[in-house]
Coordinates of C-alpha atoms in Angstrom, one line a residue:
X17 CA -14.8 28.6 -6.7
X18 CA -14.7 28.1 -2.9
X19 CA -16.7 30.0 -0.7
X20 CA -16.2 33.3 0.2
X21 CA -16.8 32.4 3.8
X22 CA -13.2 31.9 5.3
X23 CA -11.9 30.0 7.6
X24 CA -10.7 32.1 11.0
X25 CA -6.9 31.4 10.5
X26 CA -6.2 32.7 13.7
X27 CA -7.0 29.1 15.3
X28 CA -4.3 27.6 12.8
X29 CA -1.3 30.4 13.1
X30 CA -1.4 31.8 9.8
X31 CA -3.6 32.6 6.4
X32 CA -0.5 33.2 4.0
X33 CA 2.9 31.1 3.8
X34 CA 6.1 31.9 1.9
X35 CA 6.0 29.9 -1.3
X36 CA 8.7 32.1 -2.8
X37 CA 10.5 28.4 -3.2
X38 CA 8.2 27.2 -5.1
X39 CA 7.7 30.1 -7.6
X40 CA 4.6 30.8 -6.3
X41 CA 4.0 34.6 -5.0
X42 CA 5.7 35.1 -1.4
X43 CA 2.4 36.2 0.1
X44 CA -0.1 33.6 -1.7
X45 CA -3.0 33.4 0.0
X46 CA -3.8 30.1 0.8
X47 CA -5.6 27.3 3.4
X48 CA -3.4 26.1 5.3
X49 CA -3.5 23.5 8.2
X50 CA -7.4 22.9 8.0
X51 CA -8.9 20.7 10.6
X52 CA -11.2 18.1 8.6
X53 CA -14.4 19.2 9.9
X54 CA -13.7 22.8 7.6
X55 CA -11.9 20.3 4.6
X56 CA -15.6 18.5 4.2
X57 CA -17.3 21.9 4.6
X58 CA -15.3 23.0 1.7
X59 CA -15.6 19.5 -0.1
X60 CA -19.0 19.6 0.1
X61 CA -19.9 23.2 -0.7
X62 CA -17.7 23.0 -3.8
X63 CA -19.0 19.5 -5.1
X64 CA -16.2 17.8 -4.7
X65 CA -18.5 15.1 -2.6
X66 CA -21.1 14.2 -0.4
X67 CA -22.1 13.4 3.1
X68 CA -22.9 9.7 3.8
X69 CA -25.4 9.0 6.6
X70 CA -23.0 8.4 8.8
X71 CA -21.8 12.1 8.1
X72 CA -18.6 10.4 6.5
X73 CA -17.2 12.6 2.8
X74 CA -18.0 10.3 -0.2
X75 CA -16.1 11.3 -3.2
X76 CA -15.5 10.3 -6.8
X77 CA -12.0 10.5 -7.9
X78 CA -13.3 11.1 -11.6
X79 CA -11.6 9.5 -14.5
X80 CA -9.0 7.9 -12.6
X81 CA -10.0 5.0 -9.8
X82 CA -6.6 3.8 -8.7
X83 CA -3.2 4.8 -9.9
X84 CA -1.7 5.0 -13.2
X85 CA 1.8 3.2 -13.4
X86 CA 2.6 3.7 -16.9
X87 CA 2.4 7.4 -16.2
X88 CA 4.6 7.3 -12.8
X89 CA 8.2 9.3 -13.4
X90 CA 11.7 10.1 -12.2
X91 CA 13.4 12.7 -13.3
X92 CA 16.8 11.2 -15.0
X93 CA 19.8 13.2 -13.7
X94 CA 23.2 13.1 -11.6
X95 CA 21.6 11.6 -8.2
X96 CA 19.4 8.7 -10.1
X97 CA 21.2 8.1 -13.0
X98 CA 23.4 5.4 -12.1
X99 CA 21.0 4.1 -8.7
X100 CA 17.5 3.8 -10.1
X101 CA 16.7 0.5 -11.7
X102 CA 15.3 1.9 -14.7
X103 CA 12.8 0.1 -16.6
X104 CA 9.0 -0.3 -17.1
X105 CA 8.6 0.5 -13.5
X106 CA 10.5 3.4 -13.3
X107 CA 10.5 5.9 -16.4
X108 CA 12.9 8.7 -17.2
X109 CA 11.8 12.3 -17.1
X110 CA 13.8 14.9 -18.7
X111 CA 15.2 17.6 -16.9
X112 CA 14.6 20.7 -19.0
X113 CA 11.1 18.8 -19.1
X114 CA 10.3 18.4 -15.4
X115 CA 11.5 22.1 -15.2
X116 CA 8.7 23.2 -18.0
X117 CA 5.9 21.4 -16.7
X118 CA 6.6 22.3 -13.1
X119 CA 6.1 26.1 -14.1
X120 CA 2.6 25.4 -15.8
X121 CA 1.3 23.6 -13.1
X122 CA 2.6 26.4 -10.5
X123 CA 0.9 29.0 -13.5
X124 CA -2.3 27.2 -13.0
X125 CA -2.3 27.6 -9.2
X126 CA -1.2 30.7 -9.1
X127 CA -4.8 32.2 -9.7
X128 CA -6.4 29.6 -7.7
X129 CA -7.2 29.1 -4.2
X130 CA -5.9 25.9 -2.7
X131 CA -5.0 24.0 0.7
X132 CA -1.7 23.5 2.2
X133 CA -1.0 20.7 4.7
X134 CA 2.7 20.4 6.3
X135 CA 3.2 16.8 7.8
X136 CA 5.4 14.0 8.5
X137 CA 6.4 10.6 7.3
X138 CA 8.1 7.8 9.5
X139 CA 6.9 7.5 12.9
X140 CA 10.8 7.0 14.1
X141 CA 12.0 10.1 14.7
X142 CA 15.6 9.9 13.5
X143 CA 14.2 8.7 9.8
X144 CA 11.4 11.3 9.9
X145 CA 10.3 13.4 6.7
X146 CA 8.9 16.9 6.8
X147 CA 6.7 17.2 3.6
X148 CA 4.3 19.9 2.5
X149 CA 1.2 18.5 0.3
X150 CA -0.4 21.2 -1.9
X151 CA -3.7 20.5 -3.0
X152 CA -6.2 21.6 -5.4
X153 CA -9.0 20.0 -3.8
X154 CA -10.2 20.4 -0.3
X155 CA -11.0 16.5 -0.4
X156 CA -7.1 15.5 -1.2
X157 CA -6.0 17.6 1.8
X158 CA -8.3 15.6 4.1
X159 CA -6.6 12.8 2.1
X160 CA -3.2 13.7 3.8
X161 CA -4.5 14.6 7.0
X162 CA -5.8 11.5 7.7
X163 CA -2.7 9.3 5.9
X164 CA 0.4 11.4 6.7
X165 CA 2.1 11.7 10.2
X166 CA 0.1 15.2 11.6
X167 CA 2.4 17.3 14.2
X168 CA 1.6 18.2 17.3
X169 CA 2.3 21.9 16.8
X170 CA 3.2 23.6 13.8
X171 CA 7.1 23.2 13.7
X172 CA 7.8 23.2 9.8
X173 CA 9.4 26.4 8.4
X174 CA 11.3 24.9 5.8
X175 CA 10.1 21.4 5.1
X176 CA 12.4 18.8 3.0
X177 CA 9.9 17.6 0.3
X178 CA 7.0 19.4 -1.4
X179 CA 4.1 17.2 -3.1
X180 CA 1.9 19.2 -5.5
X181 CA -1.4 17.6 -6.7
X182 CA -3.3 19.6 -9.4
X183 CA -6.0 17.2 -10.8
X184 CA -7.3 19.5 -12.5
X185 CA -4.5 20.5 -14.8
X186 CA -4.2 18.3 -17.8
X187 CA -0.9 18.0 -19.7
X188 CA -0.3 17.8 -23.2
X189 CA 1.4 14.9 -24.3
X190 CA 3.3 16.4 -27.3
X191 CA 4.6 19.8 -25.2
X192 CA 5.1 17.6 -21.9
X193 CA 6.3 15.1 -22.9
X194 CA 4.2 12.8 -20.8
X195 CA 2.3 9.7 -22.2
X196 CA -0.9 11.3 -21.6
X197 CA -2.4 14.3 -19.5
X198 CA -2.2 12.4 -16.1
X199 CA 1.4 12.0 -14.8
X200 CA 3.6 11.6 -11.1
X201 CA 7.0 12.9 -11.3
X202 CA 9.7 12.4 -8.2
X203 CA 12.4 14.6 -8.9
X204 CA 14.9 13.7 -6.0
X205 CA 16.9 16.0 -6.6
X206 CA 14.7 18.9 -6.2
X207 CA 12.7 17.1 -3.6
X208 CA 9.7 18.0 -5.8
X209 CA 6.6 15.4 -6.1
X210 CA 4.7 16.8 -9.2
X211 CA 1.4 15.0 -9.3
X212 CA -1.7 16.5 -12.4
X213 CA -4.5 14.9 -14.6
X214 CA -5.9 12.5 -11.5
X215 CA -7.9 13.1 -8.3
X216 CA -6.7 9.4 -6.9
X217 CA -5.2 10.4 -3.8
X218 CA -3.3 7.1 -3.8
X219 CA -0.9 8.7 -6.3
X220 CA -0.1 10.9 -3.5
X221 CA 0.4 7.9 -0.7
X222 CA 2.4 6.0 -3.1
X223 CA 4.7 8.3 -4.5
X224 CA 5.8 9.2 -1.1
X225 CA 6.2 5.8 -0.8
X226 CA 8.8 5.5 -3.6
X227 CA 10.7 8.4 -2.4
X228 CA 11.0 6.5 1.0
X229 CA 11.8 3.3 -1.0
X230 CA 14.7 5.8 -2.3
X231 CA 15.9 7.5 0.6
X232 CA 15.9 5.0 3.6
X233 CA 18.0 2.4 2.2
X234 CA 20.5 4.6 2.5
X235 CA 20.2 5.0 6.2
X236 CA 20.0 1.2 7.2
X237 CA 16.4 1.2 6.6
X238 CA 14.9 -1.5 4.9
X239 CA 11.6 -0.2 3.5
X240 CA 8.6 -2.8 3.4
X241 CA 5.6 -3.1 1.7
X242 CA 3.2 -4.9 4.8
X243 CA 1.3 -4.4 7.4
X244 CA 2.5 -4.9 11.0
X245 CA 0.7 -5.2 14.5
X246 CA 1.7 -6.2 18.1
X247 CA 1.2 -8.7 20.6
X248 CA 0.4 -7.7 24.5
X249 CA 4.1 -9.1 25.3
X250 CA 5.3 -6.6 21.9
X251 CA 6.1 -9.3 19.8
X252 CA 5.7 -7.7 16.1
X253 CA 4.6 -10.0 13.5
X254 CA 4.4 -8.6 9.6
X255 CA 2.4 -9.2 6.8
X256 CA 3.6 -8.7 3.0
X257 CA 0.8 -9.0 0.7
X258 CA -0.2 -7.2 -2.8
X259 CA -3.8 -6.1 -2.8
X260 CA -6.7 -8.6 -2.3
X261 CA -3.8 -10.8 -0.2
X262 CA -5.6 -10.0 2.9
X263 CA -2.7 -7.5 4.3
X264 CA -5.0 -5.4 6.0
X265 CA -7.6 -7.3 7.0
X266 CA -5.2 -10.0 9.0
X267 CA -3.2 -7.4 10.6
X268 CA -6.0 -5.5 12.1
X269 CA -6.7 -8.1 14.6
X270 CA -8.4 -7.1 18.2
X271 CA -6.6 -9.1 20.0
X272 CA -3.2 -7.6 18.6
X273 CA -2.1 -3.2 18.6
X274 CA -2.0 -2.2 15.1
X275 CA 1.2 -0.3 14.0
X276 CA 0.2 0.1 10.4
X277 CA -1.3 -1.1 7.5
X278 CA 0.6 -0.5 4.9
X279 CA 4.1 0.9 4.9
X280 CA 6.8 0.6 7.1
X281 CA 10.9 0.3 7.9
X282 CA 13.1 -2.0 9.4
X283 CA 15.9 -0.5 11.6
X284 CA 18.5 -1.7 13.7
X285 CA 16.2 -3.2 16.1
X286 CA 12.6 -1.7 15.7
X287 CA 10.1 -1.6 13.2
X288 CA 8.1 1.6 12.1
X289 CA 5.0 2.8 10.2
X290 CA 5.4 5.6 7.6
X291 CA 2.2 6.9 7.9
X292 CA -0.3 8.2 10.1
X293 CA -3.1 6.6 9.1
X294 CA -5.1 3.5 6.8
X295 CA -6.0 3.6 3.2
X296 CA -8.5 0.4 3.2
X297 CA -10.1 -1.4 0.5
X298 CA -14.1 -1.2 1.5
X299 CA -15.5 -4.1 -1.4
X300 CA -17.5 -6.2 0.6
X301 CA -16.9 -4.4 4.2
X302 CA -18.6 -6.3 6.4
X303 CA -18.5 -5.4 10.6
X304 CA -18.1 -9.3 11.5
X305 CA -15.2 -9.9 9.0
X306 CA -13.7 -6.7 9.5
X307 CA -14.7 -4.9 12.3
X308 CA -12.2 -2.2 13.4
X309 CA -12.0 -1.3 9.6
X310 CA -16.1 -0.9 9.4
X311 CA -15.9 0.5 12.7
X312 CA -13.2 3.7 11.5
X313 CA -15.8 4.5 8.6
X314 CA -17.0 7.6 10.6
X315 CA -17.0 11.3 10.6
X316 CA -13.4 12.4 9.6
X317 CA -12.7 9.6 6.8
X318 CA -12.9 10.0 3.6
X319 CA -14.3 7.3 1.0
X320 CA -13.7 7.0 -2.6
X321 CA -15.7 5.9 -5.4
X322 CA -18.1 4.5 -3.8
X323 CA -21.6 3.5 -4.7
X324 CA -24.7 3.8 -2.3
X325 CA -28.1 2.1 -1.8
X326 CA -30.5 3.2 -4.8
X327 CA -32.7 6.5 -2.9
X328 CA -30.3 6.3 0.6
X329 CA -27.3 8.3 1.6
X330 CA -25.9 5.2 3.2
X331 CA -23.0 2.9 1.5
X332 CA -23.5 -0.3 -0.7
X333 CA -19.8 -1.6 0.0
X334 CA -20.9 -4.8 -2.6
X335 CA -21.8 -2.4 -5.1
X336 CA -18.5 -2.0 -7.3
X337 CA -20.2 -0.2 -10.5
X338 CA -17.5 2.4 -10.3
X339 CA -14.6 0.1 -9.4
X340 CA -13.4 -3.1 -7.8
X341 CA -10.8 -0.2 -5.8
X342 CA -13.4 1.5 -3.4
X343 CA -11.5 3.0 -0.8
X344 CA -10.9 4.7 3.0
X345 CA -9.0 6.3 4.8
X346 CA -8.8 7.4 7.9
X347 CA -6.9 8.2 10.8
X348 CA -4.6 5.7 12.4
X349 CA -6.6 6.3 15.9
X350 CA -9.4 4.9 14.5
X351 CA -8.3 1.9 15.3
X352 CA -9.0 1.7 19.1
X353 CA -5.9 -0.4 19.4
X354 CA -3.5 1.2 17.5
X355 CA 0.4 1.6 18.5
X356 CA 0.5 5.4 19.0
X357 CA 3.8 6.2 18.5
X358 CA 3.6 3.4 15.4
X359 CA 6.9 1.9 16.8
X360 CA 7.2 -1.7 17.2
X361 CA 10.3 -3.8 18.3
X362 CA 12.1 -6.6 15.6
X363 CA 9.2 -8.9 14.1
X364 CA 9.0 -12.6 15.4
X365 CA 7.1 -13.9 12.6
X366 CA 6.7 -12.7 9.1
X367 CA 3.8 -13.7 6.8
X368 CA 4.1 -14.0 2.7
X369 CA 0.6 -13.6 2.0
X370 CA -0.7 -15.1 -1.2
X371 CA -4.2 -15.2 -2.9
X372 CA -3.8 -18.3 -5.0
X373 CA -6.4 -18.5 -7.6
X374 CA -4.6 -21.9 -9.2
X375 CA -5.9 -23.7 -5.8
X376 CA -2.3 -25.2 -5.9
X377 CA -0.1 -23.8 -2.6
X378 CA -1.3 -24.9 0.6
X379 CA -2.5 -22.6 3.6
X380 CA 0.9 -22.4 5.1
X381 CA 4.0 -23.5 5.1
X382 CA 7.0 -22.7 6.7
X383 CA 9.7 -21.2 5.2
X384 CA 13.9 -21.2 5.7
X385 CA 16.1 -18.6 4.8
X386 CA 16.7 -19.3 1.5
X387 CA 12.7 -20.1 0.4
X388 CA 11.7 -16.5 2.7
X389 CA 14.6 -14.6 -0.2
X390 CA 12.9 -16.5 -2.9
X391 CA 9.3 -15.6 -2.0
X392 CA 9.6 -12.3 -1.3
X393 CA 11.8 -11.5 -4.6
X394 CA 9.0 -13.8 -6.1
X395 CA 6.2 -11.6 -4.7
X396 CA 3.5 -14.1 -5.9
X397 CA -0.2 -13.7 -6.3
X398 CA -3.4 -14.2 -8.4
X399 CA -5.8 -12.3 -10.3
X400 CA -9.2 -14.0 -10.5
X401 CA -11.3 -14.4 -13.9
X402 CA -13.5 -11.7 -14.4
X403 CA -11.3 -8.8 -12.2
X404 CA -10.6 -7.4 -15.1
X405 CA -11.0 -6.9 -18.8
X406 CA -9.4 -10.0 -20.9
X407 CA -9.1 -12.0 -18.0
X408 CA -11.0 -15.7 -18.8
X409 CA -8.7 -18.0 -16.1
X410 CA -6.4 -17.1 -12.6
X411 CA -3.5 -15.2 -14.0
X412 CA -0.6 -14.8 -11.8
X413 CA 1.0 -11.9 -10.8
X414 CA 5.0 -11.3 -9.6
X415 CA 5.8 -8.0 -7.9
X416 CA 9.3 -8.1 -6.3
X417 CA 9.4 -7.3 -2.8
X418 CA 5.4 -6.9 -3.0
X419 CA 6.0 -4.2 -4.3
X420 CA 7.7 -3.9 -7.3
X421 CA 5.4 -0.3 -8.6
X422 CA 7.4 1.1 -5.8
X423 CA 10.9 0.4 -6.1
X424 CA 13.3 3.0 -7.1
X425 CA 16.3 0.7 -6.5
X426 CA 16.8 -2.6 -7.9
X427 CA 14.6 -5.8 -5.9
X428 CA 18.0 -7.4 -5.1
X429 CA 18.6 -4.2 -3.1
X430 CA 15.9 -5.1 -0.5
X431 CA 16.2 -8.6 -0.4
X432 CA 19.8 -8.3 0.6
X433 CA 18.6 -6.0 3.5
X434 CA 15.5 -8.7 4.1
X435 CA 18.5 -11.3 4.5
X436 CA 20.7 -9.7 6.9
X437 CA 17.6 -8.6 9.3
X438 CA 16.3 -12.4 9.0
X439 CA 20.0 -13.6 9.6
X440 CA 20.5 -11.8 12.8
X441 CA 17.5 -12.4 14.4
X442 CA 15.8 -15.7 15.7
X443 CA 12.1 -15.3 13.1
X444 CA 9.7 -17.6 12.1
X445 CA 8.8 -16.8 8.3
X446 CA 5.8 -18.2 6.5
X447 CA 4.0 -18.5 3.2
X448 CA 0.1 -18.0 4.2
X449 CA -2.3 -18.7 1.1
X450 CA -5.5 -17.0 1.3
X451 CA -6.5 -18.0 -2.4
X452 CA -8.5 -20.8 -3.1
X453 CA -8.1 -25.1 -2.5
X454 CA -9.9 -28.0 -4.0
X455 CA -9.3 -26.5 -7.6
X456 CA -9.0 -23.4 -9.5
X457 CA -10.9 -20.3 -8.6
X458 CA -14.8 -21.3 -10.0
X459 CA -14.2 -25.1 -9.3
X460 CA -12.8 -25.3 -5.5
X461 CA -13.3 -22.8 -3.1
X462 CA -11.4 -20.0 -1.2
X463 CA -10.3 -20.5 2.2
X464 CA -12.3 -19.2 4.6
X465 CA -10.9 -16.4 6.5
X466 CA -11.6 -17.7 10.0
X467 CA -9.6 -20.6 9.1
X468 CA -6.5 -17.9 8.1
X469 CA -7.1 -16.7 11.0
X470 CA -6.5 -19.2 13.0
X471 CA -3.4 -20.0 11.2
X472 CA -1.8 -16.4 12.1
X473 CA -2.8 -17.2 15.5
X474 CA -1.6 -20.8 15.5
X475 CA 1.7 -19.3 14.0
X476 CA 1.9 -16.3 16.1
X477 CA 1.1 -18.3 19.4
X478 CA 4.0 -20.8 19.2
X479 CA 1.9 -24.0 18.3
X480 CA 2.9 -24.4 15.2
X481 CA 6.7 -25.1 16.3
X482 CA 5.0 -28.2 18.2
X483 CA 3.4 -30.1 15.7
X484 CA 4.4 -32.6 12.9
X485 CA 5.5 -31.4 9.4
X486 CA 5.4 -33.3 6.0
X487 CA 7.3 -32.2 2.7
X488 CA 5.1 -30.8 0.2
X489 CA 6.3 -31.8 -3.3
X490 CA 6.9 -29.4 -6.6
X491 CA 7.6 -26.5 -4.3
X492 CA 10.2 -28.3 -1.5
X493 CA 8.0 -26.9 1.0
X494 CA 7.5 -27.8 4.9
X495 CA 3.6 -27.8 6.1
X496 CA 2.7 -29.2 9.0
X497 CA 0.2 -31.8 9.7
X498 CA -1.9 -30.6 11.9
X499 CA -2.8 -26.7 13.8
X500 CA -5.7 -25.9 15.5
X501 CA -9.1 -24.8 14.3
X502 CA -8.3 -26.1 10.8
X503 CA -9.5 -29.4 9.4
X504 CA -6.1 -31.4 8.7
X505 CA -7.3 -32.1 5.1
X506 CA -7.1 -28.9 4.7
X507 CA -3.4 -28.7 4.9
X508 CA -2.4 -30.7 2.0
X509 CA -3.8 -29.3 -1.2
X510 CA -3.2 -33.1 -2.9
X511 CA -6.5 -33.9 -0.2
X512 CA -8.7 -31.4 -1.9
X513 CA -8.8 -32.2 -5.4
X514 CA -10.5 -34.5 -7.1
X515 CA -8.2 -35.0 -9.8
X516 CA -4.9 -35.6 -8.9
X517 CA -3.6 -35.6 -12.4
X518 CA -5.3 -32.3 -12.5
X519 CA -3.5 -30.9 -9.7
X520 CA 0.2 -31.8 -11.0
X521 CA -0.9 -29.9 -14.1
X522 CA -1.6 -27.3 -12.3
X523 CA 1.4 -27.1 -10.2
X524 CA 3.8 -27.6 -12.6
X525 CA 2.6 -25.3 -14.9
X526 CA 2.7 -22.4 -11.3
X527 CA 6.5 -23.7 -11.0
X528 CA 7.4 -22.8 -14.6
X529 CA 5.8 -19.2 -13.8
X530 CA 7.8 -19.0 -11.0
X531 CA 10.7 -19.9 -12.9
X532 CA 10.3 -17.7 -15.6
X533 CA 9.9 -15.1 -13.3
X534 CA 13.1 -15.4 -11.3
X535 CA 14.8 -15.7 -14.2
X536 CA 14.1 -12.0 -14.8
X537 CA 15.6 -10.2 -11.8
X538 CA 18.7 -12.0 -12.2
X539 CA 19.7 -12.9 -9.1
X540 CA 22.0 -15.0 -7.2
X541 CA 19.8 -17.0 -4.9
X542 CA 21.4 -20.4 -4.7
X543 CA 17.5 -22.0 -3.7
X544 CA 16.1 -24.4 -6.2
X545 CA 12.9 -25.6 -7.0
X546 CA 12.5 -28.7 -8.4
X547 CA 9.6 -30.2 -11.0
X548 CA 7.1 -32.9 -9.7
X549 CA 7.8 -36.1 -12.0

């Protein structure tokens, strides 16, 4: 139970809210609007975590490390019948179902006490979202403070979306109707995210995610999977990239104003961030690799699941025992450069970022209009042997858009918006691989992130448009022969091996994936890639 020693509510407004709306009593007692200093208090005096030595919450998330996308819902009915691209990626909930549940997770909170937490999503105004997040867990509130958008004053009465997060009730799969006793629901037409069963906050950060994917389209908006920062003249550049790409680490760049890590839209002319802070991976944080990152692990962010030095209260980033998903967030002023409004203007370069464990695409190439489509439907990258269970050799991995576990609406939906923002707009779009040359991963070797680096920069700066380019066979792609800081070797993955005939293998058999993976979404793309003879 949480300590009887409350918090003064006078310094936040109020100590009970009307939750009539939500079937809970009108006068519930609850926290509400908790400054994170009092959320760790509460964390830490009701075992939810600990205090590092840097006085930063540590938490476990308990059974569940990262999210569960077999067990992610939407509630079937009149508003997403006929729009959401149903399929493995976005499973039907009942009605009458949603309607059941919902009542024995509002049953289970009733006699509880719990934290409240009204925010914002989209950092542009006219697209904004008014949410309340409902929490179980003092540690999951700090979790939205420190990802959602946090007003200046409290201005929500009525807001537009509710999330509820209950971790600790579990459902039953035969009554529920649920695959198992975890589960996320969006019902959009109640405006209702329904989250038990899991303490991973990232359920929470991602299905507001998928409502946005939902919603913005609608407006104009395209909504992106990437991170974005900006130049001292504002020139935007983003980054798409599935996790382990490098999407957070390359776009939090001292030289350049973050706007976000993460999650962002595309207007008529202007970019923004949906959130209000970073959710970073931590696996092998290091201050000289990633600075600002290490630098924002400090009193007020919150880290999951990870491990710490055998006797010390200080942080083992290298440990992964737990998981290979160790994670923190924190706010987006953390970052002592960060874009405050998160508002940036139309991107001048766009990055595909790929981690390719087959050794075969080369650090960059540049892409036209028809290759960006293809790409980014393509959403290409690797897992490495020994990431997970049953994985002997790189496997490749397609998530449309980069980010298919988020897409409400079919992937031809956003690339069709991708192609009239690139169409109007003078952008330089490249395919950045941050995987491996030489070979396979466990025979050639990954590139080394000061050379990416210098890549985004050679891009970014405008000396890339000045230098000679080659065509690189199997993929039809245009890499140039030379940028700065990089060996020119480097450039041509056919230098790097040892084996040619190897390599064609190799590539070849990465083409057919691709293939069979197009094939899939069905669309109407008029590129074509062609096999190496």
């Amino acid at each position: 139970m949480i300590s009887t020693k409350k918090y003064n509510f006078e310094t936040t407004g109020i100590s009970t809210l009307n939750l009539s709306y939500l079937n809970l009593s009108s006068q519930q007692p609850c926290y509400y609007q908790l400054p994170p200093n009092i959320l760790v208090n509460y964390s830490i005096e009701n075992k939810e975590g600990i205090l590092t030595d840097k006085k930063v919450l540590a938490v476990d998330t308990g059974e569940f490390t990262g999210r569960s996308p077999k067990d992610r819902f939407i509630v079937k009915d009149d508003l997403t019948m006929d729009t959401v691209w149903w399929g493995d990626v976005n499973i039907p909930f009942g009605i009458d179902a949603f309607d059941k549940l919902y009542l024995k997770v509002i049953k289970y909170l009733a006699d509880k006490d719990f934290f409240v937490r009204d925010a914002f999503a989209c950092a542009d105004e006219n697209s904004r979202l008014s949410l309340r997040v409902i929490t179980e867990n003092a540690y999951q509130n700090l979790f939205a403070y420190n990802l959602l958008i946090r007003p200046d004053k409290p201005v929500i009465n009525h807001p537009e979306w509710t999330i509820i997060a209950a971790p600790g009730f579990r459902a039953n799969p035969l009554e529920d109707e649920t695959r198992q006793s975890n589960f996320s629901i969006i019902n959009f037409s109640k405006k209702i995210i329904l989250i038990g069963g899991t303490g991973y906050t990232g359920e929470i950060k991602k299905a507001v995610f998928s409502a946005l994917n939902f919603l913005l389209p609608r407006q104009g908006i395209l909504p992106m999977h990437c991170s974005i920062n900006m130049g001292r003249e504002k020139d935007t550049a983003i980054f798409f990239g599935l996790s382990g790409t490098g999407k957070t680490t390359l776009s939090a760049d001292p030289d350049r104003r973050l706007i976000g890590d993460d999650e962002h839209g595309w207007g008529e002319d202007f970019v923004f961030n949906f959130e209000g802070g970073c959710y970073a991976k931590t696996v092998g944080l290091d201050p000289e690799k990633e600075p600002q990152i290490y630098a924002a692990v400090k009193e007020g962010a919150l880290l999951e699941n990870v491990c710490f030095h055998l006797g010390r209260k200080s942080v083992n980033f290298d440990n992964i025992a737990k998981t290979e998903n160790t994670r923190v967030s924190y706010p987006i002023h953390y970052i002592k450069n960060a874009v405050i409004p998160s508002v940036g203007t139309t991107p001048k370069n766009i990055f595909f970022l790929t981690a390719d464990a087959f050794g075969v695409l080369p650090p960059v190439a540049k892409l036209n209009k028809e290759q960006a489509l293809y790409y980014f439907l393509s959403g290409y990258t690797a897992k490495v042997a020994g990431t997970e269970l049953g994985i002997n050799e790189p496997q490749a991995t397609f998530s449309a858009c980069f980010g298919k576990a988020f897409l409400p609406l079919h992937p031809q939906t956003y690339a069709n918006m991708l192609s009239e923002k690139i169409s109007g707009n003078k952008i330089n779009i490249w395919l950045i691989n941050t995987g491996w040359t030489g070979g396979p991963y466990g025979v050639g070797e990954r590139i080394k992130l000061v050379y990416t680096r210098a890549i985004i920069n050679a891009a970014i700066n405008g000396e890339l448009n000045n230098v000679e380019y080659e065509l690189f066979p199997v993929f039809d792609l245009m890499i140039p022969k030379s940028c700065p800081g990089i060996p020119d070797e480097l450039l041509n993955p056919t230098k790097n091996w040892k084996n040619l005939t190897d390599y064609w293998a190799k590539a070849n058999y990465l083409l057919k994936l691709f293939k069979e993976n197009y094939k899939i979404l069905d669309n109407k793309s008029t590129f074509v890639i062609t096999d190496k003879d």
